[in-house]
Short mmCIF file of C-alpha atoms in Angstrom, two decimals:
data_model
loop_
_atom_site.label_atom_id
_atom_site.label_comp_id
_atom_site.label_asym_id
_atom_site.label_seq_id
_atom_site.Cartn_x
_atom_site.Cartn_y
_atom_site.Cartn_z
CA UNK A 1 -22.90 5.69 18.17
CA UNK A 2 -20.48 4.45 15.62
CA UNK A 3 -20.67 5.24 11.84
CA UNK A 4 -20.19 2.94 8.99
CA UNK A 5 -17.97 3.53 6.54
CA UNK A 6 -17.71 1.55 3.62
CA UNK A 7 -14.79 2.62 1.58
CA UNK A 8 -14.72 1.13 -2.22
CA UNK A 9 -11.46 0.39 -3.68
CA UNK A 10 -10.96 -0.55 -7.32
CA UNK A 11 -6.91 -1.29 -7.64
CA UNK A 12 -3.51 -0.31 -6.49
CA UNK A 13 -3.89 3.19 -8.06
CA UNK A 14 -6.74 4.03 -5.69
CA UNK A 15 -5.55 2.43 -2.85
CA UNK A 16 -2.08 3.53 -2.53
CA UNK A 17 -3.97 6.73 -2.13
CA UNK A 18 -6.44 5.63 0.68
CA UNK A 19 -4.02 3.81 2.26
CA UNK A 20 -3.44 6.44 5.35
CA UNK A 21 -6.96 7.07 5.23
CA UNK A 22 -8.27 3.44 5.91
CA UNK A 23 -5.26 3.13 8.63
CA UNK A 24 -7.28 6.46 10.45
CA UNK A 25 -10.88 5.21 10.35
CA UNK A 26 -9.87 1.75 11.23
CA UNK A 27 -8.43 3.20 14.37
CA UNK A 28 -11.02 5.50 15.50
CA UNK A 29 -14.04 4.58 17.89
CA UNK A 30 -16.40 6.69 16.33
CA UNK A 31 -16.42 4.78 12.62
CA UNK A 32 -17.46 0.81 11.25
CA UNK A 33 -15.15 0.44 9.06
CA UNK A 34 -16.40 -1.85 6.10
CA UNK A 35 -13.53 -1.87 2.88
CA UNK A 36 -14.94 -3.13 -0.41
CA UNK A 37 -12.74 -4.25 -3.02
CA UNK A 38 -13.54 -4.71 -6.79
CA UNK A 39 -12.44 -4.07 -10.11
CA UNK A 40 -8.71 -4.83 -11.09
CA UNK A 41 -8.14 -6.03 -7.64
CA UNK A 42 -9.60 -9.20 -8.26
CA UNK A 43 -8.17 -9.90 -11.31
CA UNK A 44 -5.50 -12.70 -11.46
CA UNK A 45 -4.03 -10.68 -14.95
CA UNK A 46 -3.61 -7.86 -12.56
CA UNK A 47 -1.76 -9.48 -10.01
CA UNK A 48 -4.98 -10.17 -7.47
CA UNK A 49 -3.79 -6.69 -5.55
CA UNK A 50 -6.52 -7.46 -2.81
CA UNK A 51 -3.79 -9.48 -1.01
CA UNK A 52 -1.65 -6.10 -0.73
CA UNK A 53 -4.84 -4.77 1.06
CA UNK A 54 -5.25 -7.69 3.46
CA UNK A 55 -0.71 -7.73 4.01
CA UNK A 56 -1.48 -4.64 5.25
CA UNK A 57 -3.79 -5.32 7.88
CA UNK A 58 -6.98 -4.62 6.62
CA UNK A 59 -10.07 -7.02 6.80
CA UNK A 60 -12.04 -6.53 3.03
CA UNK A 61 -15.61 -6.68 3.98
CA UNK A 62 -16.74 -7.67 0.42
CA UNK A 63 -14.74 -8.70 -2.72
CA UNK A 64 -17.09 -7.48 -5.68
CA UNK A 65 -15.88 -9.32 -8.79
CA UNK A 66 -16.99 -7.45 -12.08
CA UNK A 67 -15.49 -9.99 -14.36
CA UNK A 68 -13.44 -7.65 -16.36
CA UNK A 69 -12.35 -10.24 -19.15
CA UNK A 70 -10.03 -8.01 -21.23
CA UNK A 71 -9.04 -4.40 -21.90
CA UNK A 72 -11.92 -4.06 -24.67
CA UNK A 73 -14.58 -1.79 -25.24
CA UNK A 74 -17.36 -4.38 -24.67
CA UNK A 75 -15.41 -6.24 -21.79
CA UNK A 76 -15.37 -3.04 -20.11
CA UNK A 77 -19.05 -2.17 -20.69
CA UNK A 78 -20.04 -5.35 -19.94
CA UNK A 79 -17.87 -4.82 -16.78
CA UNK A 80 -19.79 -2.06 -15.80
CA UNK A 81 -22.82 -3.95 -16.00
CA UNK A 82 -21.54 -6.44 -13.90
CA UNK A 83 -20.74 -4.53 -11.61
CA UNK A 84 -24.09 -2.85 -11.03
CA UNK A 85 -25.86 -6.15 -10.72
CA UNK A 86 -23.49 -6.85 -7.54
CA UNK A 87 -23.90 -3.30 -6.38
CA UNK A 88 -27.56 -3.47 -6.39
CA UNK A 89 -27.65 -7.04 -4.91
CA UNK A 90 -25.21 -5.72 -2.07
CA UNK A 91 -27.01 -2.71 -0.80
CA UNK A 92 -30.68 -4.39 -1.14
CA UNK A 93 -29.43 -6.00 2.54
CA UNK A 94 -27.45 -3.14 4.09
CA UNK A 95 -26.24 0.36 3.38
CA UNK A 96 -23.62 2.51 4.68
CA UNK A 97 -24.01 5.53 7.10
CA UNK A 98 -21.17 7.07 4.50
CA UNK A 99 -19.72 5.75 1.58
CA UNK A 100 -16.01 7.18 0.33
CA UNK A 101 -14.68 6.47 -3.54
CA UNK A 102 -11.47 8.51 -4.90
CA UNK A 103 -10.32 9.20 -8.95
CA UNK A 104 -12.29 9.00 -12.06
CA UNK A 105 -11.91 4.95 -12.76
CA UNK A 106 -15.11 3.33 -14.62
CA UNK A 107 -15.21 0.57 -11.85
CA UNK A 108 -16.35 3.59 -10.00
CA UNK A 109 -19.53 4.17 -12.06
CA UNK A 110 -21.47 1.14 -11.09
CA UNK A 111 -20.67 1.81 -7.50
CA UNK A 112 -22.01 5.37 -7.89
CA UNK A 113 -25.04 4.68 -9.87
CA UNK A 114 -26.40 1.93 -7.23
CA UNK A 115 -25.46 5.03 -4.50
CA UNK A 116 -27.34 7.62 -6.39
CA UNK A 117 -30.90 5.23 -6.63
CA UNK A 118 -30.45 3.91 -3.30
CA UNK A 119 -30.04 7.78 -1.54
CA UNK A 120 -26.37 6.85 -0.26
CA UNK A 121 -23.96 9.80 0.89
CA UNK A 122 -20.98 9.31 -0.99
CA UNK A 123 -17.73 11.28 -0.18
CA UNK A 124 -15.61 11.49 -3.41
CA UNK A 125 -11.59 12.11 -3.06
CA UNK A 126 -9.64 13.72 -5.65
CA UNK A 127 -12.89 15.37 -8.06
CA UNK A 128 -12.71 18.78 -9.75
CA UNK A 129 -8.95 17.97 -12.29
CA UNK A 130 -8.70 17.78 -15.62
CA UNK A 131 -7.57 14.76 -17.88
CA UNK A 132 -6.46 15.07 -21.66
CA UNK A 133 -7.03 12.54 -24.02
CA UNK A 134 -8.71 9.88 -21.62
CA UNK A 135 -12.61 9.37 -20.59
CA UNK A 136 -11.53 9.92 -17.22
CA UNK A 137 -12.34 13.10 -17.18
CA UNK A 138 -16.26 12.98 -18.52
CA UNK A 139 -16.15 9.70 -15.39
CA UNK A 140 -14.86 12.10 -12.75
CA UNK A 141 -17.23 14.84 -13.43
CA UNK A 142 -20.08 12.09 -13.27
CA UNK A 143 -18.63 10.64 -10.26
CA UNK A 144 -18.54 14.46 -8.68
CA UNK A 145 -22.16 15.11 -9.56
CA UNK A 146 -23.58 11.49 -8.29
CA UNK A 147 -21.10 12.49 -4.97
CA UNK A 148 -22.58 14.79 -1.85
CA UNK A 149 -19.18 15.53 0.26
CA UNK A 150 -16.27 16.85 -2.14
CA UNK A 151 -12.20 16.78 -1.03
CA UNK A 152 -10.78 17.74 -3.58
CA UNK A 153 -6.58 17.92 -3.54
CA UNK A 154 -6.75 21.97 -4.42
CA UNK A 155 -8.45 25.01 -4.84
CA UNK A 156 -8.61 25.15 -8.51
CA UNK A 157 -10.26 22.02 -8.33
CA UNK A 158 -12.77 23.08 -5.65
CA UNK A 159 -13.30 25.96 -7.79
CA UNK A 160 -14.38 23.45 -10.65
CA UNK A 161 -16.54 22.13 -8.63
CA UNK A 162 -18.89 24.64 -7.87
CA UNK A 163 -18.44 25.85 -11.36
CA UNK A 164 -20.34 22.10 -11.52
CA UNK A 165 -23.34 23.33 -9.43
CA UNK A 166 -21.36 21.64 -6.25
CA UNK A 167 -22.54 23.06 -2.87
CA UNK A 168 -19.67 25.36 -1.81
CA UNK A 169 -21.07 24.25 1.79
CA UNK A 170 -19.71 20.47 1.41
CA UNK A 171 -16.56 20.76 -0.66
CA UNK A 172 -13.08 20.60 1.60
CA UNK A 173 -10.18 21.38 0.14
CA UNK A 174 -7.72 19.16 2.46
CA UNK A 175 -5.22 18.70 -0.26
CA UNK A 176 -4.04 15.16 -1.87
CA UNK A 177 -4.00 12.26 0.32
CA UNK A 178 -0.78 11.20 -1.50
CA UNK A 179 1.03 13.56 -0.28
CA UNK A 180 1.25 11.49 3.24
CA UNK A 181 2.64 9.06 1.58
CA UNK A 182 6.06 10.72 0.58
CA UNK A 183 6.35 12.58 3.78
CA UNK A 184 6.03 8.68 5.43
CA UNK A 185 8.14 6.83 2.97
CA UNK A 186 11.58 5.43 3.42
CA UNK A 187 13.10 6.32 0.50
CA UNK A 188 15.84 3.26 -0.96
CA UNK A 189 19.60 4.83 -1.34
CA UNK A 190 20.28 5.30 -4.99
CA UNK A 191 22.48 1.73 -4.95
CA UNK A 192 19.88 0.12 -2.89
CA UNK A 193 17.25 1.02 -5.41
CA UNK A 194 19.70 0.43 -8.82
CA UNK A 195 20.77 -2.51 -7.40
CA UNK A 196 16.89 -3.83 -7.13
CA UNK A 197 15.65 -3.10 -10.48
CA UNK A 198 19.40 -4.82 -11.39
CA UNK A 199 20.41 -1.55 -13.86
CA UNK A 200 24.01 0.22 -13.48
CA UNK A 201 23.50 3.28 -11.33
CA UNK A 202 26.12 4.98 -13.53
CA UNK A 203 23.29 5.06 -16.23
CA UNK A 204 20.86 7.48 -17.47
CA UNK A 205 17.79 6.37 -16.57
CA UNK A 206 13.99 7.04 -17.77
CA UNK A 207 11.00 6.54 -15.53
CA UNK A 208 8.50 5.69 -18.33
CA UNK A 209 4.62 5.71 -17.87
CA UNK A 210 2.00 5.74 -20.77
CA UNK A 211 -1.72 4.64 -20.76
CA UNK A 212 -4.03 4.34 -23.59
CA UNK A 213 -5.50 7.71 -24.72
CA UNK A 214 -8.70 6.17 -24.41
CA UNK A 215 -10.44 9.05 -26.18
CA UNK A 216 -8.79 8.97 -29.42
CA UNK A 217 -9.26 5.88 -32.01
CA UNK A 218 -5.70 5.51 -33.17
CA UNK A 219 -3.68 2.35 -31.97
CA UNK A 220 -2.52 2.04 -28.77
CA UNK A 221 0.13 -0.47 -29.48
CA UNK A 222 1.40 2.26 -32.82
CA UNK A 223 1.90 4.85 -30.25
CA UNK A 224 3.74 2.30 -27.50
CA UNK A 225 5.83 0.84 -30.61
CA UNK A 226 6.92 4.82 -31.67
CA UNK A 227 7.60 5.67 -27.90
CA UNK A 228 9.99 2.41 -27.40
CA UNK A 229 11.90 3.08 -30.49
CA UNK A 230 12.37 7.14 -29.43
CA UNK A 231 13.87 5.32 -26.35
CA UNK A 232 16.30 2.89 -27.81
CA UNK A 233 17.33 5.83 -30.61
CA UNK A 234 18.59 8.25 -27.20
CA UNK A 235 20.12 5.29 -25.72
CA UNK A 236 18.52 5.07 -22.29
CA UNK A 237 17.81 3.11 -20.04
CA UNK A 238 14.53 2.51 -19.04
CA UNK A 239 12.07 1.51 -16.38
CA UNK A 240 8.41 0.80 -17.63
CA UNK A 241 5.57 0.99 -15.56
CA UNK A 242 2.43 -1.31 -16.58
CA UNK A 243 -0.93 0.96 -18.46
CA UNK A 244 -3.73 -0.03 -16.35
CA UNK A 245 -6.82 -1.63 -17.28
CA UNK A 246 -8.13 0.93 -19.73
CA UNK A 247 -9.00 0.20 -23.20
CA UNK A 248 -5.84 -0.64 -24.70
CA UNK A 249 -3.69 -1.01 -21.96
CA UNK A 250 -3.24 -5.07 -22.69
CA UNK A 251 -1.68 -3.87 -26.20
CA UNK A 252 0.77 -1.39 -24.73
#
């Protein structure tokens, strides 16, 4: 008898994690495997990152838009509302034999509130860690809680977990999914990849990554502004990675 399993995937932060994971289920007898994407993956601001899904093989069994206008508080809670509406709407008609989510994203909390009322197993990748400064860590404790199978990515976080009240009995501590991905990549030569981003290889160069600290009410764009001068005062280069869709991020 085959399973489904619906995994949900909310943008390219998730599912550059689930990547290997969707490649294993899609080629084993046993599972139905149903992929729904939402959240920043349907947004045309955020590149539309459901085609990277679909280059790579994958049939998406339902694109779940939850109109996420802007990076505001009330877009985003608004958002979330959206999202539950087409959550509840989806699983009225069918349900999944398993359903898998991984991180702490708010997409994820619609997803996991239409679970929890509608008595879905949900398999949550990644619980247990610790953020500072972002609600991502009071949303991956929630997710944890509304979740019934645990993998988290090490035993300190499996620890956490049953310090949560988590059955010891269902948590799996198979390490981070990631981690397939480096031991699979080809790795660029260091010309190959200067000559890409079009910098001089010669150069000192900074790998620069900074979201909103989405729990603190100071400005997001003050603290991008003060980290962009530090940079041009050392006289790096640098390579900037775009915030994600978190309150703030459009600023930074």
């Amino acid at each position: 008898m085959r399973r489904s399993i619906w995994v949900v995937t909310t943008s390219r932060a998730d599912y550059g994690l689930l990547r290997n994971l969707l490649t294993e289920l899609k080629n084993d007898d046993r599972c139905d495997l149903k992929i729904i994407a939402t959240g920043m993956h349907l947004s045309v601001r955020g590149g539309s990152t459901y085609k990277e899904i679909e280059k790579d093989g994958f049939e998406i069994y339902k694109k779940l838009d939850m109109d996420i206008a802007d990076d505001s508080a009330s877009s985003i809670i608004r958002s979330i509302g959206n999202g539950c509406y087409k959550f509840a709407d989806l699983f009225e008609n069918e349900k999944p034999y398993i359903l898998v989510v991984l991180g702490d994203r708010f997409e994820l909390l619609p997803v996991l509130i239409s679970c929890l009322v509608n008595n879905i197993i949900v398999a949550h990748i990644h619980g247990g860690e610790s953020s500072e400064g972002a609600i991502d860590e009071s949303i991956r404790h929630s997710v944890s809680k509304m979740s019934h199978i645990h993998f988290p990515a090490a035993e300190e976080y499996k620890e956490r977990l049953i310090q949560l009240g988590e059955n010891p009995e269902n948590i799996f501590n198979y390490g981070a999914p990631g981690l397939d991905n480096i031991y699979q990549a080809k790795f660029l030569s260091r010309k190959e990849f200067f000559n890409r981003i079009r910098l001089n290889e010669n150069t000192i160069t900074a790998l620069v990554t900074y979201h909103p600290a989405t729990i603190e009410n100071t400005s997001a764009k003050e603290q991008a502004i003060n980290i962009t001068e530090a940079i041009d005062e050392s006289g790096l280069n640098a390579i900037f990675t775009a915030s994600n869709a978190d309150k703030g991020g459009n600023s930074i």
